[in-house]
Coordinates of C-alpha atoms in Angstrom, one line a residue:
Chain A
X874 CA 18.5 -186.8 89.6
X875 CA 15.6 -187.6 88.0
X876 CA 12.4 -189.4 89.2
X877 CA 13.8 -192.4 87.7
X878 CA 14.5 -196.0 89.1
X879 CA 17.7 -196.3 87.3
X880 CA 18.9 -193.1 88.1
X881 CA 21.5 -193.5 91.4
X882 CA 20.9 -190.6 94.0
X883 CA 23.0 -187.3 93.2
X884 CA 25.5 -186.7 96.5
X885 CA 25.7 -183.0 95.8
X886 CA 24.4 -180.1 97.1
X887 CA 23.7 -179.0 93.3
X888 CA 22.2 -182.2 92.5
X889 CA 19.4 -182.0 95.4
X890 CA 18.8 -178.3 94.7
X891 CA 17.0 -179.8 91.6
X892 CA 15.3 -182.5 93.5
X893 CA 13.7 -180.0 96.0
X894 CA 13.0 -177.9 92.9
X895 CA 11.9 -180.8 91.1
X896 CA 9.4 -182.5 94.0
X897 CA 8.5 -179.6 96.5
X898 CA 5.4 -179.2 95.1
X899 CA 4.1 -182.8 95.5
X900 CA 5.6 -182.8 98.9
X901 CA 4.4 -179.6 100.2
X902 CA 0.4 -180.6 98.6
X903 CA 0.7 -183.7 100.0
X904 CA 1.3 -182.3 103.4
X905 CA -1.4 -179.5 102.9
X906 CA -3.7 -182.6 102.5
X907 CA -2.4 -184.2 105.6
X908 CA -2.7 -181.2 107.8
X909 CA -6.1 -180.0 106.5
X910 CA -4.6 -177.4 104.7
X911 CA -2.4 -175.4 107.4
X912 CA -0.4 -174.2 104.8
X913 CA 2.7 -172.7 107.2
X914 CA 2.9 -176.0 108.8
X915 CA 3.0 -178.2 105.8
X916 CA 5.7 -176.0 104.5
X917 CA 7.5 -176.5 107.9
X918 CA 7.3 -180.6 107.5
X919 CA 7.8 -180.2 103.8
X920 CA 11.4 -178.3 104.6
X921 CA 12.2 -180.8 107.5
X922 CA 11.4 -183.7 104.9
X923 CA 14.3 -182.8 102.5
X924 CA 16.7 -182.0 105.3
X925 CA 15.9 -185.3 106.0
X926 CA 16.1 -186.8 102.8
X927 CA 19.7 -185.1 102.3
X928 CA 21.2 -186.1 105.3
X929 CA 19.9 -190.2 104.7
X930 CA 20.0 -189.9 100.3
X931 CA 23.3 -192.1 100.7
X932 CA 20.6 -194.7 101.7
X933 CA 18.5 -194.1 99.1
X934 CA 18.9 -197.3 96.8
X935 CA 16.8 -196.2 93.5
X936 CA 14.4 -198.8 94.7
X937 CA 11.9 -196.9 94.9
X938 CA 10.9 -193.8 92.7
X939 CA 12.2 -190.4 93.9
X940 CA 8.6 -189.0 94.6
X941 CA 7.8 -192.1 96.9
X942 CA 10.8 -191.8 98.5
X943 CA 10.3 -188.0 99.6
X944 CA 6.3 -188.5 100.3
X945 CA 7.6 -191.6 102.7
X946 CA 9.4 -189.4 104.3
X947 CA 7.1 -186.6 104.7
X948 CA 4.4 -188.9 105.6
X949 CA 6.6 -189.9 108.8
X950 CA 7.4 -186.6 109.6
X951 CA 3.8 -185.6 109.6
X952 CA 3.3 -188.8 111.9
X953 CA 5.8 -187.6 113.9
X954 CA 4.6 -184.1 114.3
X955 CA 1.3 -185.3 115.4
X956 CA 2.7 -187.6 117.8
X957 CA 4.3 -184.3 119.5
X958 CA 1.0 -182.3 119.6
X959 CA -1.9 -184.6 120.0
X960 CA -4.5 -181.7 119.5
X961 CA -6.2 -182.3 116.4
X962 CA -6.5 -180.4 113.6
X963 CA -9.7 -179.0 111.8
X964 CA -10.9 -176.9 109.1
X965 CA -12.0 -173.4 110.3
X966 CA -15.7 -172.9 110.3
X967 CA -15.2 -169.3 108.3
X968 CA -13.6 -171.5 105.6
X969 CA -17.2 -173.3 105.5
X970 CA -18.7 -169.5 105.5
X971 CA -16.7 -168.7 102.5
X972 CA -17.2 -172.0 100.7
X973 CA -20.7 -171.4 101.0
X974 CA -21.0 -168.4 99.0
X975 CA -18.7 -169.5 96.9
X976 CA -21.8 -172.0 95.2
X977 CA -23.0 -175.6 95.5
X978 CA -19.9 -177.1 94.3
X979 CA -17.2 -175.8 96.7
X980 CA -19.6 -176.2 99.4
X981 CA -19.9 -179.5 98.2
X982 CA -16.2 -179.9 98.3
X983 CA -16.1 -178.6 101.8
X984 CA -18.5 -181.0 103.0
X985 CA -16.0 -183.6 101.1
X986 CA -13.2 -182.4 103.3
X987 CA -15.3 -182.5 106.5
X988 CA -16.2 -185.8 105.9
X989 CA -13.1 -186.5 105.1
X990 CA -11.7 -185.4 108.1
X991 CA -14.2 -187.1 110.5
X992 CA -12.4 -190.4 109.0
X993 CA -9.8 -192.6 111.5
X994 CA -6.6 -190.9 110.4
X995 CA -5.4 -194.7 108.8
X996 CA -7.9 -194.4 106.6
X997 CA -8.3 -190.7 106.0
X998 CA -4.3 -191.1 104.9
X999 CA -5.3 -193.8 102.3
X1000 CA -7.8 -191.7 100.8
X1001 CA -5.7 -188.7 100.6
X1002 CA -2.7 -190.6 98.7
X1003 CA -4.9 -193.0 96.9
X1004 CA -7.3 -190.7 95.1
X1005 CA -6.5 -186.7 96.0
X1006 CA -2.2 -187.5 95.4
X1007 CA -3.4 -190.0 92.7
X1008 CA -0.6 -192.8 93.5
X1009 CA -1.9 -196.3 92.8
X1010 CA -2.4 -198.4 96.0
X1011 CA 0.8 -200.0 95.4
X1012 CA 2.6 -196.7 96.1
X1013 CA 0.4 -195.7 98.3
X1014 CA 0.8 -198.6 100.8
X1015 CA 4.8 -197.9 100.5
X1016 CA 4.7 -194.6 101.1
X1017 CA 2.3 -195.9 104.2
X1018 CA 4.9 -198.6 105.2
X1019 CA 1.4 -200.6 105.1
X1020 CA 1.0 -203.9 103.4
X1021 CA -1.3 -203.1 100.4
X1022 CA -3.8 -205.9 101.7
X1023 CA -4.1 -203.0 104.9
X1024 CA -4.4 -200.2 102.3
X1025 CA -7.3 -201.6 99.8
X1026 CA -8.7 -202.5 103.6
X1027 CA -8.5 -198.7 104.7
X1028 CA -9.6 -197.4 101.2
X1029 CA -12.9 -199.6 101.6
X1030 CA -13.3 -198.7 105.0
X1031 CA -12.6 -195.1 104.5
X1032 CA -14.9 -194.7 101.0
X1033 CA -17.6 -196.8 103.1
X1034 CA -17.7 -194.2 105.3
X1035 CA -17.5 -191.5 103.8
X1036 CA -21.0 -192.3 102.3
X1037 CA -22.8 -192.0 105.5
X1038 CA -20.9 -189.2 106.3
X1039 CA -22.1 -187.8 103.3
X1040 CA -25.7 -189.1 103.5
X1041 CA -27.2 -186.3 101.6
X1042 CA -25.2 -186.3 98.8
X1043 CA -26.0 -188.9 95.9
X1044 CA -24.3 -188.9 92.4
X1045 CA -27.1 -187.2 90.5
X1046 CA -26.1 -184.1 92.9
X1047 CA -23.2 -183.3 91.5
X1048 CA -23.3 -180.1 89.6
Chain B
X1326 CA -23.8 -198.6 95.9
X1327 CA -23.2 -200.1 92.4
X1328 CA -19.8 -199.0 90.2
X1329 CA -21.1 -195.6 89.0
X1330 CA -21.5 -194.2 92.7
X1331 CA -18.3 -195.5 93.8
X1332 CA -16.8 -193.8 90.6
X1333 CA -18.7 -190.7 91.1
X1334 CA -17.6 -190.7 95.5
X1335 CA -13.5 -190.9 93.6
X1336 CA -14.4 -188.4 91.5
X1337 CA -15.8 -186.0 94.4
X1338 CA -12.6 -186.5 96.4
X1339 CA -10.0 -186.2 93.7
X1340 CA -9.7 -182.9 93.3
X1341 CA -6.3 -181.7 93.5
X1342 CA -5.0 -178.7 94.4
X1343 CA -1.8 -177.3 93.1
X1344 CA 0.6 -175.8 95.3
X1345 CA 3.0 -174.5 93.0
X1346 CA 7.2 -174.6 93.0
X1347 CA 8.6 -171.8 95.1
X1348 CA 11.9 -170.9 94.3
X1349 CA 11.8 -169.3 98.5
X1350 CA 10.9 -172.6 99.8
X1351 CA 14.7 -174.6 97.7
X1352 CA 16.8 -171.3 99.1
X1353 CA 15.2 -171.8 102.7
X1354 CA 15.9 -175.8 102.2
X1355 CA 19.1 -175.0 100.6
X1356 CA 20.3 -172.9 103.4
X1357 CA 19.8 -175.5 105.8
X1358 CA 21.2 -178.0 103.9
X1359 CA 24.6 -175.9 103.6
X1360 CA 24.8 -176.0 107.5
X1361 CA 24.7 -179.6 107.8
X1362 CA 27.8 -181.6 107.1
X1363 CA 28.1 -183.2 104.0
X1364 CA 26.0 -186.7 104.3
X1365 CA 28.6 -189.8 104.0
X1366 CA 28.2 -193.2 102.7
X1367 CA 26.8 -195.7 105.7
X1368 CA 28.8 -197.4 107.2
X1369 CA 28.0 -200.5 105.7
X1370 CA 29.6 -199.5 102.3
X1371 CA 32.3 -197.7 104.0
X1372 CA 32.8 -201.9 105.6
X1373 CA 32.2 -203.0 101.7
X1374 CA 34.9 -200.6 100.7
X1375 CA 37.3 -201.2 103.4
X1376 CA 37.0 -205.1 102.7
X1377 CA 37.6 -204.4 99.1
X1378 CA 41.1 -202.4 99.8
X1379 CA 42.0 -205.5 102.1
X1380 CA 41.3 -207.6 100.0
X1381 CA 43.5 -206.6 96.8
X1382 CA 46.0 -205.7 99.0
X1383 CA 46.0 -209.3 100.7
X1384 CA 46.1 -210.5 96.5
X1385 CA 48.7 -207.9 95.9
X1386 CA 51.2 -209.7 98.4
X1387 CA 50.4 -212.9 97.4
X1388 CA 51.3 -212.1 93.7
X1389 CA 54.9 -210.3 95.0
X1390 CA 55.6 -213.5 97.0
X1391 CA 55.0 -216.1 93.7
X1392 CA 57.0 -213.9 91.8
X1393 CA 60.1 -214.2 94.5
X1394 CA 59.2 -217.7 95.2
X1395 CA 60.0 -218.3 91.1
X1396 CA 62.7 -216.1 90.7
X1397 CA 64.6 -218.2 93.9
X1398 CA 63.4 -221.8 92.6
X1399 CA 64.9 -220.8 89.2
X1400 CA 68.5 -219.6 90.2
X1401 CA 68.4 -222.8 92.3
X1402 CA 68.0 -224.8 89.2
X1403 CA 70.4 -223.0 86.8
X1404 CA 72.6 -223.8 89.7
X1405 CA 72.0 -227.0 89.8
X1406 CA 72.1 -227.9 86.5
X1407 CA 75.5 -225.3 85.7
X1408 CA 78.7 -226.8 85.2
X1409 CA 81.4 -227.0 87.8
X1410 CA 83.5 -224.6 85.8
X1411 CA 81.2 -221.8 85.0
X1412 CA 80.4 -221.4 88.7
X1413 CA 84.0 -221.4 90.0
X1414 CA 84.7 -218.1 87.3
X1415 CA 85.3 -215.0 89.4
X1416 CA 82.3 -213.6 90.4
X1417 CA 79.3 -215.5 88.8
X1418 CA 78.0 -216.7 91.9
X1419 CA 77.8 -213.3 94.2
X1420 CA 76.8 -212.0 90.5
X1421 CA 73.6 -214.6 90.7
X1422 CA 73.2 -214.0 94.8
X1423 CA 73.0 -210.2 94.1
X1424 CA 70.4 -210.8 91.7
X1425 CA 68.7 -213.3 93.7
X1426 CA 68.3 -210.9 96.6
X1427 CA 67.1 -208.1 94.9
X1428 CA 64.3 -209.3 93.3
X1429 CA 63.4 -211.3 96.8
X1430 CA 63.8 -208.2 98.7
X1431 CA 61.4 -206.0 96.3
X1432 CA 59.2 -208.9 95.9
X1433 CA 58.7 -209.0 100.1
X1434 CA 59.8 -205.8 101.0
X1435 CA 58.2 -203.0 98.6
X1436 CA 54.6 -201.5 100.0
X1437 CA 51.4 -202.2 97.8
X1438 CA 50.7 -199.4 95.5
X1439 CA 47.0 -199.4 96.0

């Protein structure tokens, strides 16, 4: 199977051993974003995403590109997840520690990904998929299940945001 | 903020970060998957498929019964229209009734192939 529209879903074990091959590592990034980089947990979601994807990929009409499709499905699971352990998740302060030596950009990009994840989750997920998993908001608001009204809406909101959040910063800081 | 900041705040937060393939990760999938039965079509195609089967079977007898329905109306008119001496020779008529019933009895009778 390829990530094709035309391409019709491959009901064999063979066949899906080259879509997880093919799409783990979008799916597993994806979910690294989504849980702030707990790396052992995103691989958790990421492996219950394509068990989930084999056991429903009769459903799986073409419709949609393959890559959608699986980040759909990760996305719910990572819904899900947080539904079943409400305690939020942040990035370590020793990260911050390390990020700061490492020089103004990655402490930039650490104060990016604290901003970030001050954000409402809604629209801290349609930053993530819109610019960091580069999808255009039409794939973004399916693999949402949002109309893409609601995810321009969240992008706004989020991007609005994120400039006070980042009050310091201004373009001409960028190194 | 004009275009160029907004431009410059995308360009801050897309920086991706590669998580590279893992051949560990598709074997620990992989062995999952092999636990799990083998996913089957939903049942709304197995419904499609099942009204499909009916279907050309339903055609199937339909077909078997115009064949017998001819076969019967044409004996009835070579009958008919055969002169009074050919039927009375020895035989013609249980010859034509044997006939007859055959092809009525495989034409009702005999299952659907498919």
């Amino acid at each position: 199977m390829t990530d094709s529209r035309a391409d019709a879903p491959v009901l064999s074990p063979a066949g899906f051993e080259t879509v997880v091959r093919e799409h783990q590592s979008r799916v597993r990034q994806q979910l690294r974003r989504l849980t702030r980089g707990d790396a052992a947990l995103a691989d958790d979601l990421a492996q219950e995403t394509f068990i989930q994807a084999w056991q429903h990929l009769a459903a799986f009409r073409g419709q949609a590109q393959v890559s959608t499709w699986l980040y759909r499905i990760a996305y719910r699971q990572f819904l899900m997840h947080r539904r079943s352990t409400p305690a939020t998740l942040s990035i370590d302060d020793d990260s911050l520690a390390v990020a700061a030596e490492e020089g103004p950009d990655a402490a930039l990009q650490r104060d990016v990904e604290r901003a970030l994840d001050r954000l409402p989750e809604p629209e801290r997920a349609a930053l993530i998929h819109c610019f960091q998993l580069d999808l255009s908001h039409a794939e973004a608001a399916e693999v949402l299940g949002w109309p893409l009204g609601t995810l321009k809406s969240h992008v706004a909101r989020g991007k609005a945001r994120l400039r006070v959040h980042l009050g310091a910063w201004h373009p001409g800081a960028l190194p | 903020m004009n275009d160029s900041d907004d431009d410059a705040l995308e360009a801050l937060l897309f920086r991706p970060v590669v998580v590279l393939p893992d051949a560990g990760f598709t074997a620990a999938v992989m062995a999952r998957m092999q636990a799990l039965p083998a996913p089957y079509p939903p049942a709304s195609a197995r419904a499609r498929l099942d009204g499909l089967r009916a279907s050309a079977q339903r055609e199937a007898r339909l077909q078997r019964r115009a064949v017998a329905g001819g076969t019967l109306l044409a004996v009835l008119i070579a009958v008919a229209g055969a002169p009074t001496d050919a039927l009375a020779q020895p035989g013609a008529l249980a010859l034509g009734l044997t006939v007859t019933g055959l092809v009525l009895a495989w034409s009702l009778l005999r299952e659907p192939l498919a």
